[in-house]
Amino acid sequence: MTAFWAEPDFDAHECVQLVHHRASGLTAIIAIHSTHLGPAAGGTRFWHYADPAGAMRDALRLSRGMSYKNAMAGLPMGGGKAVILAGADAAKTPAILAAFGDAVDALGGRYITAEDVGITEADMVAVSQRTKYVSGLPVAGEGSAGGDPGPFTAMGIYHGIKAAVQHKLGRDSLAGVHVAVQGTGSVGGGVARLLAKDGAKLTLADIHATRAADLAGELGANVVASDAIMSVGCDVFSPNALGAILDEDGIARLDCAIVAGGANNQLAKAEHGALLAGRGILYAPDYVINAGGIISVATEYLARRDGVAADINEVRKRLAQIPGRLNAIWRESDASGDSSDVVADRMAQELIGRG
Ligand code: NAD
C-alpha cells in the first residue's frame, strides 16, 4: 500500500479526518488543507462513489482549491472540504446529517461547512442544529448577504467578463460583445441576464434544452445544441456547467478570444492552461472569477459569528475586487510568459504561506 503522504493529491493538508458513525451509517472525509488565513471554509459534497478512493481524491483536491479560492478572494478563511460517502441508494437521513454536524463541531471551528453538490439549504439547517460552524443558511430577505450563493457567483463572473473584454479586446462596454454561455442554471442563467442588460449578444446552450430555450426567449438570445456551444464563433466562451471541459479536444474546438465562466476545475489537466494561452485565448482562472458565492457565504458566517447582520455592501465591495485580481494575474502572465492559471496558483500559494 502506498503511504498516504505519497498520494498524488495530498498537498501537506493540515488534517484529513475519516469519520465513521456506526449508528447512523455516516461515512465522511473532512479535509482541512490550510488554516493559515483563518478557519478552513468549504462546502460538503454528498455523493455516491463507486470507489472510495474517488471520495478521498475529491476531498483532497477540493479542499486545496478552497484554500486558493478563499485566499484570492481576500477572505480571512483557509480551505477545507467535506465529502459524505452516500450509499448506493443515496439515502440522506436526519441521523446522517446530525452525526455529520457532530463531526464538524468536534473540530472546534477549524472547519466551517456549507452546501456543495447534493446538499441543500435545508440540509445545512439540519446540520446547524448540531454545530455553529456552518453557513449557507436561509437569510432574512432580499438584499441580505448569504443564502443561495448562485446570484453572487453570477455577479462576480459578470464583473470578470467585463474586465476580460477590456483587457483582451480593449472595449469598455459589453454592448454587441458576443458571449456563448454553456449551462443556463443558477450561475449561467444569472450571468446571461446580467450580460443581456448591458446589450451583449448571447448564444445559450443547456443539456436541458427547454431551460436554455425559455431563457433565450426571455432575453432575445440564440440557442444551440449543447454539443455545439464550444465551437460557436464568439468573443467570450463562458463555461457554467461542468468541469474538465478544457482538454485537448475542447480547446481545439474553441473559436473565441476569451474563456471566462463559473464552472469549477475547467482545465482538464494543468498543462491545458498553456495550451489555451498558446492559442492566444485569454483565460480567467476559474477559482478567481467564480469566488462570488464563497464571498457571500463567508460574509454571512463571519457576521453570524460576530453577532451582527451580514452586510450586503461588504459582499458587493469584495465582488468588485474580482476584476482587479484578474487584471493583476493577466499583467503578470503577460510579463512572465507563464499562463494565467500558473500565475494564479503562484499568487495563491504565496498568500497561504506556501510560496
Ligand atoms: P446548476 O445545476 O444550477 O446549473 C448547471 C446547468 O448546467 C444545468 O442547467 C445543467 O442542465 C447544465 N448542464 C450540465 N451539463 C451540461 C452540458 N454538458 N452542456 C450544457 N449544459 C449543461 O449549477 P450551478 O450552481 O449553476 O453551477 C454551475 C457551475 O458553477 C458548476 O460547475 C459549479 O461547480 C460552479 N460553481 C457554482 C457556484 C454557485 O454559487 N452555485 C459557485 C462556484 C462555482
Short mmCIF file of C-alpha atoms and ligand atoms in Angstrom, two decimals:
data_model
loop_
_atom_site.label_atom_id
_atom_site.label_comp_id
_atom_site.label_asym_id
_atom_site.label_seq_id
_atom_site.Cartn_x
_atom_site.Cartn_y
_atom_site.Cartn_z
CA MET A 1 0.00 0.00 0.00
CA THR A 2 1.24 3.47 -0.86
CA ALA A 3 1.88 5.73 2.10
CA PHE A 4 -0.90 8.27 2.40
CA TRP A 5 1.68 11.05 2.25
CA ALA A 6 2.73 9.85 -1.20
CA GLU A 7 -0.81 10.15 -2.62
CA PRO A 8 -0.56 12.47 -5.64
CA ASP A 9 -3.38 14.72 -4.35
CA PHE A 10 -2.00 15.05 -0.83
CA ASP A 11 -0.58 18.56 -0.55
CA ALA A 12 0.62 18.78 3.05
CA HIS A 13 -3.00 19.03 4.22
CA GLU A 14 -3.11 20.07 7.87
CA CYS A 15 -5.69 17.45 8.78
CA VAL A 16 -7.62 14.75 6.96
CA GLN A 17 -10.25 13.18 9.15
CA LEU A 18 -12.08 9.97 8.36
CA VAL A 19 -15.42 9.80 10.12
CA HIS A 20 -17.45 6.66 10.63
CA HIS A 21 -20.54 6.67 12.82
CA ARG A 22 -21.95 3.20 13.16
CA ALA A 23 -25.41 4.06 14.49
CA SER A 24 -26.34 6.48 11.70
CA GLY A 25 -24.26 4.89 8.94
CA LEU A 26 -22.36 8.13 8.29
CA THR A 27 -19.06 7.72 6.45
CA ALA A 28 -17.34 11.01 5.65
CA ILE A 29 -13.99 12.62 4.99
CA ILE A 30 -13.26 16.12 6.27
CA ALA A 31 -10.12 17.57 4.69
CA ILE A 32 -8.54 20.72 6.08
CA HIS A 33 -5.93 21.92 3.62
CA SER A 34 -4.85 25.15 5.28
CA THR A 35 -5.90 27.40 8.17
CA HIS A 36 -3.07 29.88 7.50
CA LEU A 37 -5.54 32.70 6.75
CA GLY A 38 -8.37 31.60 9.06
CA PRO A 39 -10.78 28.71 9.66
CA ALA A 40 -10.94 26.31 6.72
CA ALA A 41 -14.11 27.07 4.78
CA GLY A 42 -15.64 24.94 2.05
CA GLY A 43 -18.83 23.04 1.32
CA THR A 44 -19.91 19.47 1.92
CA ARG A 45 -20.48 17.15 -1.02
CA PHE A 46 -22.96 14.25 -0.72
CA TRP A 47 -22.17 11.73 -3.42
CA HIS A 48 -22.16 8.01 -4.13
CA TYR A 49 -18.63 7.00 -5.13
CA ALA A 50 -18.21 3.62 -6.83
CA ASP A 51 -14.67 3.61 -5.42
CA PRO A 52 -13.94 5.28 -2.03
CA ALA A 53 -10.57 6.38 -3.41
CA GLY A 54 -12.55 8.81 -5.56
CA ALA A 55 -14.02 10.37 -2.42
CA MET A 56 -10.56 10.87 -0.96
CA ARG A 57 -9.33 12.38 -4.23
CA ASP A 58 -12.29 14.82 -4.24
CA ALA A 59 -11.77 15.80 -0.59
CA LEU A 60 -8.04 16.43 -1.08
CA ARG A 61 -8.33 18.32 -4.38
CA LEU A 62 -11.40 20.36 -3.49
CA SER A 63 -10.05 21.44 -0.09
CA ARG A 64 -6.83 22.67 -1.68
CA GLY A 65 -8.92 24.50 -4.27
CA MET A 66 -10.82 26.22 -1.46
CA SER A 67 -7.55 27.43 0.11
CA TYR A 68 -6.62 29.05 -3.22
CA LYS A 69 -10.12 30.44 -3.86
CA ASN A 70 -10.55 31.97 -0.40
CA ALA A 71 -7.05 33.45 -0.43
CA MET A 72 -7.51 35.05 -3.86
CA ALA A 73 -10.91 36.42 -2.78
CA GLY A 74 -9.17 38.26 0.06
CA LEU A 75 -11.18 36.35 2.68
CA PRO A 76 -9.85 35.67 6.18
CA MET A 77 -10.55 31.96 5.65
CA GLY A 78 -8.47 28.89 4.93
CA GLY A 79 -9.53 25.98 2.76
CA GLY A 80 -11.39 22.80 3.59
CA LYS A 81 -13.99 20.46 2.14
CA ALA A 82 -16.08 17.57 3.39
CA VAL A 83 -17.35 14.59 1.46
CA ILE A 84 -20.13 12.36 2.77
CA LEU A 85 -19.98 8.96 1.07
CA ALA A 86 -23.57 8.20 0.12
CA GLY A 87 -24.75 4.60 -0.12
CA ALA A 88 -25.83 3.19 -3.49
CA ASP A 89 -29.41 4.25 -2.66
CA ALA A 90 -28.12 7.82 -1.96
CA ALA A 91 -30.30 7.96 1.17
CA LYS A 92 -29.62 11.10 3.20
CA THR A 93 -31.21 10.64 6.63
CA PRO A 94 -31.64 13.09 9.53
CA ALA A 95 -29.36 10.79 11.59
CA ILE A 96 -26.57 11.05 8.99
CA LEU A 97 -26.81 14.85 8.94
CA ALA A 98 -26.87 15.01 12.75
CA ALA A 99 -23.79 12.79 13.04
CA PHE A 100 -22.05 14.90 10.40
CA GLY A 101 -22.89 18.07 12.37
CA ASP A 102 -21.33 16.48 15.46
CA ALA A 103 -18.17 15.64 13.50
CA VAL A 104 -17.88 19.25 12.26
CA ASP A 105 -18.49 20.52 15.78
CA ALA A 106 -15.77 18.29 17.21
CA LEU A 107 -13.24 20.15 15.07
CA GLY A 108 -13.98 23.19 17.22
CA GLY A 109 -14.24 25.74 14.40
CA ARG A 110 -11.17 24.70 12.38
CA TYR A 111 -13.59 23.74 9.58
CA ILE A 112 -16.69 25.72 8.51
CA THR A 113 -19.14 23.90 6.26
CA ALA A 114 -21.80 24.94 3.71
CA GLU A 115 -23.65 23.47 0.70
CA ASP A 116 -21.99 21.70 -2.21
CA VAL A 117 -23.25 19.15 -4.73
CA GLY A 118 -26.00 17.01 -3.23
CA ILE A 119 -26.53 19.19 -0.15
CA THR A 120 -29.43 21.63 0.15
CA GLU A 121 -30.09 24.68 2.30
CA ALA A 122 -32.49 22.53 4.36
CA ASP A 123 -29.66 20.02 4.97
CA MET A 124 -27.47 22.85 6.29
CA VAL A 125 -30.28 23.93 8.60
CA ALA A 126 -30.32 20.35 9.97
CA VAL A 127 -26.52 20.40 10.42
CA SER A 128 -26.81 23.77 12.21
CA GLN A 129 -28.87 22.06 14.94
CA ARG A 130 -25.62 20.33 16.00
CA THR A 131 -22.91 22.89 15.27
CA LYS A 132 -22.47 26.61 14.84
CA TYR A 133 -19.63 26.10 12.37
CA VAL A 134 -21.93 26.26 9.37
CA SER A 135 -23.01 28.79 6.75
CA GLY A 136 -25.26 29.00 3.67
CA LEU A 137 -28.37 29.18 5.91
CA PRO A 138 -31.60 30.92 4.90
CA VAL A 139 -31.39 34.70 5.21
CA ALA A 140 -33.85 37.40 6.17
CA GLY A 141 -34.92 38.51 2.71
CA GLU A 142 -33.85 40.17 -0.48
CA GLY A 143 -30.87 42.45 -0.21
CA SER A 144 -29.30 40.39 2.60
CA ALA A 145 -25.90 38.77 2.29
CA GLY A 146 -25.85 34.99 2.46
CA GLY A 147 -28.36 32.36 1.42
CA ASP A 148 -28.19 30.96 -2.12
CA PRO A 149 -24.69 31.76 -3.39
CA GLY A 150 -25.63 31.40 -7.10
CA PRO A 151 -26.61 35.04 -7.76
CA PHE A 152 -23.42 36.31 -6.08
CA THR A 153 -21.30 33.92 -8.12
CA ALA A 154 -23.03 35.19 -11.27
CA MET A 155 -22.38 38.82 -10.33
CA GLY A 156 -18.65 38.14 -9.82
CA ILE A 157 -18.43 36.41 -13.21
CA TYR A 158 -20.17 39.34 -14.88
CA HIS A 159 -17.56 41.72 -13.40
CA GLY A 160 -14.82 39.33 -14.53
CA ILE A 161 -16.12 39.11 -18.10
CA LYS A 162 -16.18 42.91 -18.31
CA ALA A 163 -12.56 43.03 -17.14
CA ALA A 164 -11.53 40.35 -19.67
CA VAL A 165 -13.24 42.18 -22.53
CA GLN A 166 -11.44 45.37 -21.52
CA HIS A 167 -8.06 43.61 -21.24
CA LYS A 168 -8.22 41.48 -24.38
CA LEU A 169 -10.46 43.44 -26.75
CA GLY A 170 -9.88 46.98 -25.42
CA ARG A 171 -13.63 47.54 -25.17
CA ASP A 172 -15.19 49.36 -22.19
CA SER A 173 -18.74 48.24 -22.93
CA LEU A 174 -20.33 44.84 -23.39
CA ALA A 175 -22.77 46.19 -25.98
CA GLY A 176 -22.56 43.92 -29.02
CA VAL A 177 -19.94 41.63 -27.43
CA HIS A 178 -20.86 38.04 -28.32
CA VAL A 179 -20.85 35.63 -25.36
CA ALA A 180 -21.56 31.89 -25.68
CA VAL A 181 -22.92 30.59 -22.37
CA GLN A 182 -22.62 26.86 -21.59
CA GLY A 183 -25.15 25.92 -18.90
CA THR A 184 -28.11 28.12 -18.01
CA GLY A 185 -28.69 27.01 -14.41
CA SER A 186 -28.27 29.07 -11.28
CA VAL A 187 -24.92 30.61 -12.29
CA GLY A 188 -25.09 30.59 -16.11
CA GLY A 189 -28.66 31.90 -16.13
CA GLY A 190 -27.68 34.74 -13.78
CA VAL A 191 -24.65 35.62 -15.89
CA ALA A 192 -26.75 35.66 -19.08
CA ARG A 193 -29.33 38.00 -17.52
CA LEU A 194 -26.65 40.46 -16.36
CA LEU A 195 -24.91 40.41 -19.76
CA ALA A 196 -28.20 40.94 -21.58
CA LYS A 197 -28.85 44.10 -19.57
CA ASP A 198 -25.59 45.51 -20.98
CA GLY A 199 -26.58 44.69 -24.55
CA ALA A 200 -24.30 41.69 -25.07
CA LYS A 201 -25.19 39.32 -27.92
CA LEU A 202 -25.88 35.91 -26.37
CA THR A 203 -25.83 32.30 -27.55
CA LEU A 204 -27.03 29.82 -24.93
CA ALA A 205 -26.92 26.03 -24.51
CA ASP A 206 -28.02 23.59 -21.83
CA ILE A 207 -28.47 19.83 -21.81
CA HIS A 208 -31.98 20.67 -20.59
CA ALA A 209 -32.87 22.23 -23.93
CA THR A 210 -36.10 23.85 -22.71
CA ARG A 211 -34.20 25.65 -19.92
CA ALA A 212 -31.93 27.35 -22.49
CA ALA A 213 -34.85 27.98 -24.87
CA ASP A 214 -37.00 29.61 -22.17
CA LEU A 215 -34.18 31.92 -21.10
CA ALA A 216 -33.34 32.73 -24.72
CA GLY A 217 -36.97 33.70 -25.26
CA GLU A 218 -36.83 36.00 -22.24
CA LEU A 219 -33.54 37.64 -23.25
CA GLY A 220 -33.81 37.62 -27.05
CA ALA A 221 -30.81 35.27 -27.30
CA ASN A 222 -29.90 32.46 -29.73
CA VAL A 223 -29.80 28.80 -28.71
CA VAL A 224 -27.58 25.99 -29.98
CA ALA A 225 -27.36 22.31 -29.06
CA SER A 226 -25.23 21.63 -26.01
CA ASP A 227 -22.60 19.76 -28.06
CA ALA A 228 -22.19 22.77 -30.36
CA ILE A 229 -21.69 25.58 -27.83
CA MET A 230 -17.90 25.22 -27.55
CA SER A 231 -17.37 25.81 -31.26
CA VAL A 232 -19.62 28.86 -31.60
CA GLY A 233 -17.65 31.76 -33.14
CA CYS A 234 -17.81 34.43 -30.40
CA ASP A 235 -15.79 36.89 -28.31
CA VAL A 236 -16.24 35.11 -24.96
CA PHE A 237 -16.93 31.47 -24.18
CA SER A 238 -18.44 31.27 -20.66
CA PRO A 239 -18.49 27.74 -19.18
CA ASN A 240 -21.07 27.47 -16.39
CA ALA A 241 -21.88 23.76 -16.36
CA LEU A 242 -19.27 21.04 -15.91
CA GLY A 243 -15.59 20.97 -15.07
CA ALA A 244 -12.76 19.47 -17.16
CA ILE A 245 -14.17 20.78 -20.45
CA LEU A 246 -10.85 22.39 -21.43
CA ASP A 247 -8.96 19.36 -22.68
CA GLU A 248 -7.11 18.99 -25.99
CA ASP A 249 -10.28 18.35 -27.93
CA GLY A 250 -12.28 21.11 -26.22
CA ILE A 251 -9.54 23.73 -26.66
CA ALA A 252 -9.13 22.82 -30.33
CA ARG A 253 -12.84 23.45 -30.89
CA LEU A 254 -12.91 26.93 -29.31
CA ASP A 255 -13.45 29.89 -31.66
CA CYS A 256 -13.24 32.74 -29.13
CA ALA A 257 -10.81 35.31 -27.70
CA ILE A 258 -11.67 34.78 -24.02
CA VAL A 259 -12.73 31.94 -21.69
CA ALA A 260 -14.43 33.31 -18.57
CA GLY A 261 -17.07 31.42 -16.63
CA GLY A 262 -18.07 29.92 -13.32
CA ALA A 263 -17.63 26.15 -13.66
CA ASN A 264 -15.14 24.70 -11.17
CA ASN A 265 -11.97 22.96 -12.41
CA GLN A 266 -12.36 23.94 -16.07
CA LEU A 267 -8.87 22.80 -17.10
CA ALA A 268 -8.86 19.01 -17.50
CA LYS A 269 -5.13 18.91 -16.64
CA ALA A 270 -2.62 21.51 -15.53
CA GLU A 271 -0.91 21.59 -18.94
CA HIS A 272 -4.13 22.71 -20.65
CA GLY A 273 -3.69 26.27 -19.34
CA ALA A 274 -0.56 26.63 -21.50
CA LEU A 275 -2.37 25.08 -24.48
CA LEU A 276 -5.13 27.68 -24.17
CA ALA A 277 -2.59 30.52 -23.86
CA GLY A 278 -0.71 29.11 -26.85
CA ARG A 279 -3.84 29.61 -28.95
CA GLY A 280 -3.90 33.26 -27.86
CA ILE A 281 -7.04 32.82 -25.74
CA LEU A 282 -7.27 34.84 -22.52
CA TYR A 283 -8.30 32.63 -19.59
CA ALA A 284 -9.90 33.89 -16.36
CA PRO A 285 -8.78 31.32 -13.74
CA ASP A 286 -11.97 29.63 -12.53
CA TYR A 287 -11.44 29.91 -8.79
CA VAL A 288 -10.72 33.63 -9.06
CA ILE A 289 -13.69 34.61 -11.24
CA ASN A 290 -16.22 32.30 -9.52
CA ALA A 291 -15.50 33.38 -5.91
CA GLY A 292 -18.70 35.44 -5.52
CA GLY A 293 -20.57 32.60 -3.82
CA ILE A 294 -17.93 31.92 -1.19
CA ILE A 295 -17.60 35.68 -0.62
CA SER A 296 -21.29 35.75 0.32
CA VAL A 297 -21.12 32.52 2.36
CA ALA A 298 -18.04 33.71 4.30
CA THR A 299 -19.50 37.16 4.93
CA GLU A 300 -22.68 35.52 6.25
CA TYR A 301 -20.68 33.23 8.55
CA LEU A 302 -18.39 35.93 9.93
CA ALA A 303 -21.36 38.24 10.63
CA ARG A 304 -23.30 35.49 12.44
CA ARG A 305 -20.19 34.57 14.46
CA ASP A 306 -19.78 38.21 15.50
CA GLY A 307 -23.50 38.64 16.25
CA VAL A 308 -24.11 41.31 13.61
CA ALA A 309 -26.25 41.46 10.47
CA ALA A 310 -24.44 40.35 7.30
CA ASP A 311 -23.73 43.46 5.27
CA ILE A 312 -24.64 43.23 1.58
CA ASN A 313 -22.35 46.19 0.89
CA GLU A 314 -19.41 44.23 2.25
CA VAL A 315 -20.24 41.46 -0.24
CA ARG A 316 -20.56 43.97 -3.10
CA LYS A 317 -17.23 45.55 -2.15
CA ARG A 318 -15.45 42.19 -2.23
CA LEU A 319 -17.16 41.21 -5.51
CA ALA A 320 -15.95 44.42 -7.10
CA GLN A 321 -12.36 43.39 -6.30
CA ILE A 322 -12.52 40.38 -8.62
CA PRO A 323 -11.60 42.41 -11.77
CA GLY A 324 -8.55 43.89 -10.02
CA ARG A 325 -7.28 40.43 -9.10
CA LEU A 326 -7.83 39.14 -12.64
CA ASN A 327 -6.01 42.14 -14.09
CA ALA A 328 -3.06 41.56 -11.75
CA ILE A 329 -2.91 37.93 -12.92
CA TRP A 330 -3.07 38.84 -16.62
CA ARG A 331 -0.43 41.56 -16.25
CA GLU A 332 1.91 39.13 -14.51
CA SER A 333 1.13 36.48 -17.13
CA ASP A 334 1.99 38.92 -19.94
CA ALA A 335 5.22 39.91 -18.16
CA SER A 336 6.39 36.41 -17.21
CA GLY A 337 5.11 34.38 -20.15
CA ASP A 338 3.51 31.92 -17.72
CA SER A 339 -0.13 31.06 -18.38
CA SER A 340 -2.74 32.78 -16.19
CA ASP A 341 -3.62 29.58 -14.26
CA VAL A 342 0.04 29.10 -13.29
CA VAL A 343 0.31 32.74 -12.19
CA ALA A 344 -2.92 32.48 -10.14
CA ASP A 345 -1.68 29.31 -8.38
CA ARG A 346 1.61 31.02 -7.59
CA MET A 347 -0.14 34.07 -6.12
CA ALA A 348 -2.49 31.89 -4.06
CA GLN A 349 0.39 29.77 -2.72
CA GLU A 350 2.21 32.90 -1.61
CA LEU A 351 -0.92 34.17 0.17
CA ILE A 352 -1.31 30.91 2.10
CA GLY A 353 2.33 30.89 3.12
CA ARG A 354 3.43 28.15 0.74
CA GLY A 355 5.14 30.22 -1.92
P1 NAD B 1 -26.91 24.29 -11.79
O1 NAD B 1 -27.13 22.84 -11.60
O2 NAD B 1 -27.91 25.27 -11.30
O3 NAD B 1 -26.70 24.60 -13.35
C1 NAD B 1 -25.89 23.84 -14.20
C2 NAD B 1 -26.57 23.81 -15.55
O4 NAD B 1 -25.67 23.21 -16.49
C3 NAD B 1 -27.85 22.97 -15.56
O5 NAD B 1 -28.89 23.72 -16.16
C4 NAD B 1 -27.47 21.76 -16.41
O6 NAD B 1 -28.57 21.23 -17.14
C5 NAD B 1 -26.43 22.35 -17.31
N1 NAD B 1 -25.50 21.40 -17.94
C6 NAD B 1 -24.94 20.29 -17.38
N2 NAD B 1 -24.13 19.71 -18.28
C7 NAD B 1 -24.16 20.45 -19.40
C8 NAD B 1 -23.51 20.37 -20.66
N3 NAD B 1 -22.67 19.38 -20.96
N4 NAD B 1 -23.77 21.32 -21.59
C9 NAD B 1 -24.62 22.34 -21.31
N5 NAD B 1 -25.27 22.47 -20.12
C10 NAD B 1 -25.03 21.54 -19.18
O7 NAD B 1 -25.45 24.56 -11.17
P2 NAD B 1 -24.81 25.98 -10.83
O8 NAD B 1 -24.94 26.24 -9.38
O9 NAD B 1 -25.27 26.97 -11.85
O10 NAD B 1 -23.25 25.66 -11.07
C11 NAD B 1 -22.68 25.68 -12.37
C12 NAD B 1 -21.17 25.51 -12.27
O11 NAD B 1 -20.62 26.58 -11.49
C13 NAD B 1 -20.71 24.22 -11.57
O12 NAD B 1 -19.50 23.79 -12.17
C14 NAD B 1 -20.44 24.67 -10.14
O13 NAD B 1 -19.49 23.82 -9.52
C15 NAD B 1 -19.86 26.04 -10.41
N6 NAD B 1 -19.98 26.96 -9.24
C16 NAD B 1 -21.20 27.26 -8.73
C17 NAD B 1 -21.29 28.16 -7.67
C18 NAD B 1 -22.63 28.57 -7.09
O14 NAD B 1 -22.64 29.53 -6.32
N7 NAD B 1 -23.71 27.93 -7.44
C19 NAD B 1 -20.12 28.74 -7.14
C20 NAD B 1 -18.87 28.42 -7.69
C21 NAD B 1 -18.82 27.52 -8.77
#
